[in-house]
CSV table of C-alpha atoms and ligand atoms in Angstrom, one decimal:
chain,number,residue,atom,x,y,z
A,1,MET,CA,6.5,35.4,3.3
A,2,SER,CA,8.5,35.2,0.1
A,3,ILE,CA,7.1,35.4,-3.4
A,4,ILE,CA,8.5,32.8,-5.8
A,5,ASP,CA,9.6,34.7,-8.9
A,6,GLY,CA,8.9,32.2,-11.7
A,7,LYS,CA,9.6,34.9,-14.4
A,8,LYS,CA,13.2,35.4,-13.1
A,9,VAL,CA,13.9,31.6,-12.7
A,10,ALA,CA,12.5,31.0,-16.2
A,11,SER,CA,14.6,33.8,-17.6
A,12,HIS,CA,17.8,32.3,-16.2
A,13,ILE,CA,17.0,28.9,-17.6
A,14,LYS,CA,16.3,30.4,-21.1
A,15,ASP,CA,19.6,32.4,-21.0
A,16,LYS,CA,21.5,29.3,-20.0
A,17,LEU,CA,19.9,27.3,-22.8
A,18,ALA,CA,20.6,30.0,-25.4
A,19,ALA,CA,24.3,29.9,-24.5
A,20,GLU,CA,24.3,26.1,-24.7
A,21,VAL,CA,22.5,26.1,-28.1
A,22,LYS,CA,25.0,28.5,-29.5
A,23,ILE,CA,27.9,26.2,-28.5
A,24,LEU,CA,26.3,23.1,-29.9
A,25,LYS,CA,25.2,24.8,-33.1
A,26,THR,CA,28.9,25.7,-33.8
A,27,LYS,CA,30.0,22.2,-32.9
A,28,THR,CA,27.4,20.3,-34.9
A,29,GLY,CA,26.1,22.8,-37.5
A,30,LYS,CA,22.6,21.8,-36.4
A,31,THR,CA,19.8,23.7,-34.8
A,32,PRO,CA,17.2,22.4,-32.4
A,33,GLY,CA,13.7,22.6,-33.8
A,34,LEU,CA,10.3,22.6,-32.2
A,35,ALA,CA,7.0,22.1,-34.2
A,36,VAL,CA,3.9,23.5,-32.6
A,37,VAL,CA,0.5,22.5,-34.0
A,38,LEU,CA,-2.6,24.5,-33.3
A,39,VAL,CA,-6.0,23.3,-34.5
A,40,GLY,CA,-8.8,26.0,-34.4
A,41,ASP,CA,-8.9,29.5,-33.3
A,42,ASP,CA,-9.2,29.4,-29.5
A,43,PRO,CA,-7.7,32.8,-28.5
A,44,ALA,CA,-6.0,31.6,-25.3
A,45,SER,CA,-4.3,28.7,-27.3
A,46,ALA,CA,-3.3,31.1,-30.0
A,47,VAL,CA,-1.5,33.3,-27.4
A,48,TYR,CA,0.3,30.2,-25.9
A,49,VAL,CA,1.4,29.1,-29.4
A,50,LYS,CA,2.7,32.6,-30.2
A,51,ASN,CA,4.7,32.8,-27.0
A,52,LYS,CA,6.2,29.4,-27.6
A,53,ASN,CA,7.3,30.4,-31.0
A,54,LYS,CA,8.7,33.7,-29.8
A,55,THR,CA,10.7,31.9,-27.1
A,56,CYS,CA,12.1,29.4,-29.6
A,57,THR,CA,13.4,32.2,-31.7
A,58,ASN,CA,14.9,34.1,-28.8
A,59,ILE,CA,16.8,31.0,-27.7
A,60,GLY,CA,18.0,30.1,-31.2
A,61,PHE,CA,15.7,27.2,-31.9
A,62,GLN,CA,14.0,26.7,-35.2
A,63,SER,CA,10.3,27.1,-34.8
A,64,PHE,CA,7.8,25.4,-37.1
A,65,GLU,CA,4.3,26.7,-36.6
A,66,HIS,CA,1.3,24.7,-38.1
A,67,ILE,CA,-2.0,26.5,-37.7
A,68,LEU,CA,-4.9,24.4,-39.0
A,69,SER,CA,-8.5,25.4,-39.3
A,70,GLU,CA,-11.1,24.2,-36.7
A,71,ASN,CA,-12.6,21.7,-39.2
A,72,THR,CA,-9.4,19.9,-40.0
A,73,SER,CA,-10.0,16.1,-40.1
A,74,GLU,CA,-8.3,13.7,-37.7
A,75,ASP,CA,-6.6,12.0,-40.7
A,76,LYS,CA,-5.1,15.2,-41.9
A,77,LEU,CA,-3.7,15.9,-38.4
A,78,LEU,CA,-2.4,12.4,-38.2
A,79,ASN,CA,-0.6,12.8,-41.6
A,80,LEU,CA,1.0,16.1,-40.4
A,81,ILE,CA,2.3,14.4,-37.2
A,82,ASN,CA,3.7,11.5,-39.4
A,83,ASP,CA,5.5,14.1,-41.5
A,84,LEU,CA,6.9,15.8,-38.4
A,85,ASN,CA,7.9,12.5,-36.9
A,86,ASN,CA,10.0,11.9,-40.1
A,87,ASP,CA,11.4,15.4,-40.3
A,88,ASP,CA,15.0,15.5,-39.0
A,89,GLN,CA,14.9,19.2,-38.4
A,90,VAL,CA,12.1,18.7,-35.9
A,91,ASN,CA,13.2,17.5,-32.5
A,92,GLY,CA,10.1,18.3,-30.5
A,93,ILE,CA,6.4,18.1,-31.5
A,94,LEU,CA,3.8,19.9,-29.4
A,95,VAL,CA,0.1,19.6,-30.2
A,96,GLN,CA,-1.7,22.4,-28.4
A,97,LEU,CA,-4.7,21.1,-26.3
A,98,PRO,CA,-7.6,21.1,-26.2
A,99,LEU,CA,-8.4,19.8,-29.7
A,100,PRO,CA,-11.8,20.3,-31.4
A,101,SER,CA,-14.2,17.6,-30.2
A,102,HIS,CA,-14.2,15.7,-33.5
A,103,ILE,CA,-10.5,14.8,-33.0
A,104,SER,CA,-9.5,12.2,-30.5
A,105,SER,CA,-6.6,13.8,-28.5
A,106,LYS,CA,-5.8,10.2,-27.2
A,107,LYS,CA,-5.2,9.1,-30.8
A,108,ILE,CA,-3.2,12.2,-31.7
A,109,LEU,CA,-0.9,12.1,-28.6
A,110,VAL,CA,0.1,8.4,-29.2
A,111,ALA,CA,0.8,9.2,-32.9
A,112,ILE,CA,3.7,11.5,-31.8
A,113,ASN,CA,7.1,9.7,-31.8
A,114,PRO,CA,7.8,9.3,-28.0
A,115,GLN,CA,11.4,10.6,-28.6
A,116,LYS,CA,9.9,13.9,-29.9
A,117,ASP,CA,7.1,14.1,-27.3
A,118,VAL,CA,8.4,17.1,-25.5
A,119,ASP,CA,5.1,17.6,-23.6
A,120,GLY,CA,5.5,14.1,-22.1
A,121,PHE,CA,1.9,13.1,-22.8
A,122,HIS,CA,2.5,10.0,-25.0
A,123,LEU,CA,1.3,6.9,-23.1
A,124,GLU,CA,4.8,5.4,-23.3
A,125,ASN,CA,6.2,8.6,-21.6
A,126,VAL,CA,3.5,8.6,-19.0
A,127,GLY,CA,4.5,5.0,-18.1
A,128,ARG,CA,8.1,6.1,-17.9
A,129,LEU,CA,7.2,9.0,-15.7
A,130,VAL,CA,5.1,6.8,-13.3
A,131,THR,CA,8.0,4.3,-13.0
A,132,GLY,CA,10.6,7.1,-12.4
A,133,ASN,CA,12.2,6.8,-15.9
A,134,ALA,CA,10.9,9.9,-17.6
A,135,LEU,CA,12.3,10.8,-21.0
A,136,PHE,CA,10.5,14.1,-20.8
A,137,LYS,CA,8.8,15.4,-17.7
A,138,PRO,CA,5.6,17.2,-18.4
A,139,CYS,CA,6.4,20.9,-18.5
A,140,THR,CA,4.2,22.5,-15.9
A,141,PRO,CA,4.9,19.8,-13.2
A,142,ALA,CA,8.6,19.9,-14.0
A,143,GLY,CA,8.5,23.7,-13.7
A,144,ILE,CA,6.9,23.4,-10.2
A,145,ILE,CA,9.6,21.1,-9.0
A,146,LYS,CA,12.3,23.4,-10.5
A,147,LEU,CA,10.8,26.3,-8.6
A,148,LEU,CA,10.8,24.4,-5.3
A,149,ASP,CA,14.5,23.4,-5.9
A,150,GLU,CA,15.5,26.9,-6.9
A,151,TYR,CA,14.1,28.3,-3.7
A,152,LYS,CA,15.7,25.4,-1.7
A,153,ILE,CA,12.3,24.2,-0.4
A,154,GLU,CA,12.7,20.8,1.0
A,155,ILE,CA,10.4,18.2,-0.6
A,156,GLU,CA,11.5,14.9,1.1
A,157,GLY,CA,9.2,13.9,4.0
A,158,LYS,CA,6.8,16.8,3.4
A,159,ASN,CA,3.1,16.5,3.1
A,160,ALA,CA,2.2,17.6,-0.4
A,161,VAL,CA,-1.5,18.1,-1.2
A,162,ILE,CA,-2.5,18.7,-4.8
A,163,ILE,CA,-6.0,20.0,-5.6
A,164,GLY,CA,-6.8,18.8,-9.2
A,165,ARG,CA,-6.2,15.5,-10.9
A,166,SER,CA,-5.7,16.4,-14.5
A,167,ASN,CA,-3.4,14.4,-16.8
A,168,ILE,CA,-1.5,17.6,-17.5
A,169,VAL,CA,-0.8,18.9,-14.0
A,170,GLY,CA,-2.3,17.1,-11.0
A,171,LYS,CA,-1.4,13.5,-11.7
A,172,PRO,CA,2.1,14.1,-13.2
A,173,VAL,CA,3.1,16.5,-10.4
A,174,SER,CA,2.0,13.9,-7.9
A,175,PHE,CA,4.5,11.4,-9.4
A,176,LEU,CA,7.3,13.9,-9.5
A,177,LEU,CA,6.7,14.7,-5.8
A,178,LEU,CA,6.6,11.0,-4.9
A,179,GLU,CA,9.9,10.5,-6.7
A,180,ARG,CA,11.3,13.2,-4.4
A,181,ASN,CA,9.9,11.3,-1.3
A,182,ALA,CA,7.0,13.6,-0.4
A,183,THR,CA,3.9,12.1,1.1
A,184,VAL,CA,1.3,13.0,-1.6
A,185,THR,CA,-2.5,13.5,-1.4
A,186,ILE,CA,-4.5,14.2,-4.5
A,187,CYS,CA,-7.8,16.0,-4.1
A,188,HIS,CA,-10.5,16.6,-6.7
A,189,SER,CA,-14.1,17.8,-7.2
A,190,ARG,CA,-15.5,14.7,-5.3
A,191,THR,CA,-13.1,14.9,-2.4
A,192,LYS,CA,-14.9,15.1,1.0
A,193,ASP,CA,-13.7,17.7,3.5
A,194,LEU,CA,-11.2,19.3,1.2
A,195,SER,CA,-10.2,22.0,3.7
A,196,SER,CA,-9.1,19.6,6.3
A,197,LEU,CA,-6.9,17.8,3.8
A,198,SER,CA,-5.5,21.0,2.3
A,199,ARG,CA,-4.7,22.3,5.8
A,200,SER,CA,-2.4,19.3,6.3
A,201,ALA,CA,-0.2,20.4,3.4
A,202,ASP,CA,3.4,21.6,3.9
A,203,ILE,CA,3.3,22.1,0.1
A,204,LEU,CA,-0.1,22.9,-1.4
A,205,ILE,CA,-0.5,22.9,-5.2
A,206,ALA,CA,-3.7,24.3,-6.7
A,207,ALA,CA,-4.5,23.2,-10.2
A,208,ILE,CA,-8.3,23.6,-10.4
A,209,GLY,CA,-9.2,26.4,-12.9
A,210,LYS,CA,-11.4,28.3,-10.4
A,211,PRO,CA,-10.5,31.9,-9.6
A,212,ASN,CA,-9.4,32.6,-6.0
A,213,PHE,CA,-10.7,29.1,-4.9
A,214,VAL,CA,-8.1,28.6,-2.2
A,215,THR,CA,-8.7,30.8,0.8
A,216,PRO,CA,-6.7,31.2,4.1
A,217,ASP,CA,-9.0,28.8,6.0
A,218,MET,CA,-7.7,26.0,3.6
A,219,VAL,CA,-4.0,26.7,4.2
A,220,LYS,CA,-1.7,25.8,7.1
A,221,ASN,CA,0.4,28.6,8.6
A,222,ASN,CA,3.8,28.8,6.8
A,223,ALA,CA,2.8,26.4,4.0
A,224,VAL,CA,4.4,26.6,0.6
A,225,VAL,CA,1.6,27.5,-1.9
A,226,ILE,CA,2.0,26.9,-5.6
A,227,ASP,CA,-0.7,28.3,-7.8
A,228,VAL,CA,-1.1,26.7,-11.2
A,229,GLY,CA,-4.4,28.3,-12.2
A,230,ILE,CA,-4.8,30.8,-15.0
A,231,ASN,CA,-8.2,32.4,-14.9
A,232,ARG,CA,-9.6,35.6,-16.3
A,233,LEU,CA,-11.6,37.6,-13.8
A,234,ASP,CA,-12.9,41.1,-14.6
A,235,GLY,CA,-10.3,41.4,-17.5
A,236,LYS,CA,-7.4,40.4,-15.2
A,237,LEU,CA,-5.4,37.2,-14.9
A,238,VAL,CA,-5.8,35.5,-11.5
A,239,GLY,CA,-4.8,32.2,-10.1
A,240,ASP,CA,-6.7,29.5,-8.2
A,241,VAL,CA,-5.4,31.0,-4.9
A,242,ASP,CA,-6.7,34.1,-3.3
A,243,PHE,CA,-3.2,35.7,-3.4
A,244,ALA,CA,-4.0,38.8,-1.3
A,245,SER,CA,-5.2,36.9,1.8
A,246,VAL,CA,-3.3,33.5,1.5
A,247,SER,CA,0.1,35.3,0.9
A,248,LYS,CA,-0.2,36.6,4.5
A,249,GLN,CA,0.1,33.1,6.0
A,250,ALA,CA,2.2,31.2,3.5
A,251,SER,CA,6.0,30.9,3.8
A,252,PHE,CA,6.4,30.9,0.0
A,253,ILE,CA,3.8,31.6,-2.7
A,254,THR,CA,3.8,31.8,-6.5
A,255,PRO,CA,2.0,34.8,-8.0
A,256,VAL,CA,-0.3,34.7,-11.1
A,257,PRO,CA,0.9,35.9,-13.5
A,258,GLY,CA,4.7,35.4,-13.1
A,259,GLY,CA,4.8,32.2,-11.1
A,260,VAL,CA,4.3,28.8,-12.7
A,261,GLY,CA,3.3,30.0,-16.1
A,262,PRO,CA,6.7,31.2,-17.4
A,263,MET,CA,8.3,28.0,-16.1
A,264,THR,CA,6.0,25.9,-18.3
A,265,ILE,CA,7.6,27.4,-21.5
A,266,ALA,CA,11.1,27.3,-20.0
A,267,MET,CA,10.7,23.5,-19.4
A,268,LEU,CA,9.3,23.0,-22.9
A,269,MET,CA,12.5,24.6,-24.2
A,270,GLU,CA,14.6,22.4,-21.9
A,271,ASN,CA,12.8,19.3,-23.1
A,272,THR,CA,13.2,20.3,-26.8
A,273,PHE,CA,16.9,20.9,-26.2
A,274,GLN,CA,17.2,17.4,-24.5
A,275,ALA,CA,15.4,15.8,-27.5
A,276,PHE,CA,17.9,17.6,-29.8
A,277,LYS,CA,20.9,16.3,-27.8
A,278,ASN,CA,19.4,12.8,-27.8
A,279,SER,CA,19.1,12.9,-31.6
A,280,LEU,CA,22.8,13.8,-32.2
B,1,LIG,P1,-8.7,20.5,-15.5
B,1,LIG,O1,-9.9,21.3,-15.8
B,1,LIG,O2,-8.3,19.4,-16.4
B,1,LIG,O3,-8.8,19.9,-14.0
B,1,LIG,C1,-9.3,20.6,-13.0
B,1,LIG,C2,-9.2,19.7,-11.7
B,1,LIG,O4,-9.7,20.5,-10.6
B,1,LIG,C3,-10.0,18.4,-11.8
B,1,LIG,O5,-9.2,17.3,-11.5
B,1,LIG,C4,-11.2,18.6,-10.8
B,1,LIG,O6,-11.5,17.4,-10.1
B,1,LIG,C5,-10.6,19.6,-9.9
B,1,LIG,N1,-11.6,20.4,-9.3
B,1,LIG,C6,-12.6,21.2,-9.9
B,1,LIG,N2,-13.4,21.7,-9.0
B,1,LIG,C7,-13.0,21.3,-7.8
B,1,LIG,C8,-13.4,21.6,-6.5
B,1,LIG,N3,-14.5,22.3,-6.2
B,1,LIG,N4,-12.8,21.0,-5.5
B,1,LIG,C9,-11.7,20.3,-5.7
B,1,LIG,N5,-11.2,20.0,-6.9
B,1,LIG,C10,-11.8,20.5,-8.0
B,1,LIG,O7,-7.5,21.5,-15.3
B,1,LIG,P2,-5.9,21.6,-15.6
B,1,LIG,O8,-5.7,21.4,-17.1
B,1,LIG,O9,-5.2,20.8,-14.6
B,1,LIG,O10,-5.7,23.1,-15.3
B,1,LIG,C11,-6.0,23.7,-14.0
B,1,LIG,C12,-5.7,25.2,-14.0
B,1,LIG,O11,-4.3,25.3,-14.3
B,1,LIG,C13,-6.4,25.9,-15.1
B,1,LIG,O12,-6.7,27.2,-14.7
B,1,LIG,C14,-5.4,26.0,-16.3
B,1,LIG,O13,-5.6,27.1,-17.1
B,1,LIG,C15,-4.1,26.1,-15.5
B,1,LIG,N6,-2.9,25.6,-16.1
B,1,LIG,C16,-1.8,26.4,-16.1
B,1,LIG,C17,-0.7,26.0,-16.6
B,1,LIG,C18,0.5,26.9,-16.5
B,1,LIG,O14,1.4,26.8,-17.3
B,1,LIG,N7,0.6,27.8,-15.5
B,1,LIG,C19,-0.6,24.8,-17.3
B,1,LIG,C20,-1.7,24.0,-17.4
B,1,LIG,C21,-2.9,24.4,-16.8
């Protein structure tokens, strides 16, 4: 069994980006910029936003942090997005989800200029992704494909089973796998006989949000197991896969932390750099 080291792969990607940013900065006199908007004080979201800003600075991007109070109105947030859409220094806009319940995330996501939608959640970008013309691939799904490629894991012709059908992970990763000619099955909370489906997977992706949900009886011998889950259990971060037992029968497996998580931020930086290059 091999452990897929997402931290290492993400670190190479960020080093490469930093070098490219330096060259383009000298050539153009311009700096890529990412605006991150956080509404409310959810502690996990605050940590994600802090990490995104820190990574921006390390790579040589400008980072614009907008932290708004929990009771910010939808109109105020829409106005901010409008300002960011019109700000030439901002190449990418990311609104940290989830938003407070009085704000419609649907409305907010479609207000972002699709050319600056580095999360890839605007409906136009979702349509592009589904038809194989993505401007920006959603970061976590893109990170998963990058990990498979880095470890030379074949996708074409393989049975890929995804547990979870969220708009952020499950659905978009299914389209990226289809694009790469995998045979894709998406499972969810109403799926009947989940174990027999998951056991058919050459590549099993868990994006459920339930600690240690995937156990060895759900996994085929020598399957590639990608764990997207980030859960807190007894003060520790754990994934959706019971790593200790499943790792014994997988051919490749991602750990939590240090697997998919670091790739999400690296892909966000790649998308922002792409948006910057598109703007030149
Ligand atoms: P979500 O809550 O939107 O979706 C969870 C999915 O799991 C749903 O589609 C649901 O149908 C399915 N599910 C729930 N219970 C199930 C069951 N018993 N059997 C089968 N399917 C079941 O979650 P999400 O936003 O996709 O996130 C999933 C996990 O991934 C969370 O732990 C989240 O924190 C993590 N996550 C990690 C990253 C990263 O960068 N590593 C990024 C996004 C999300």
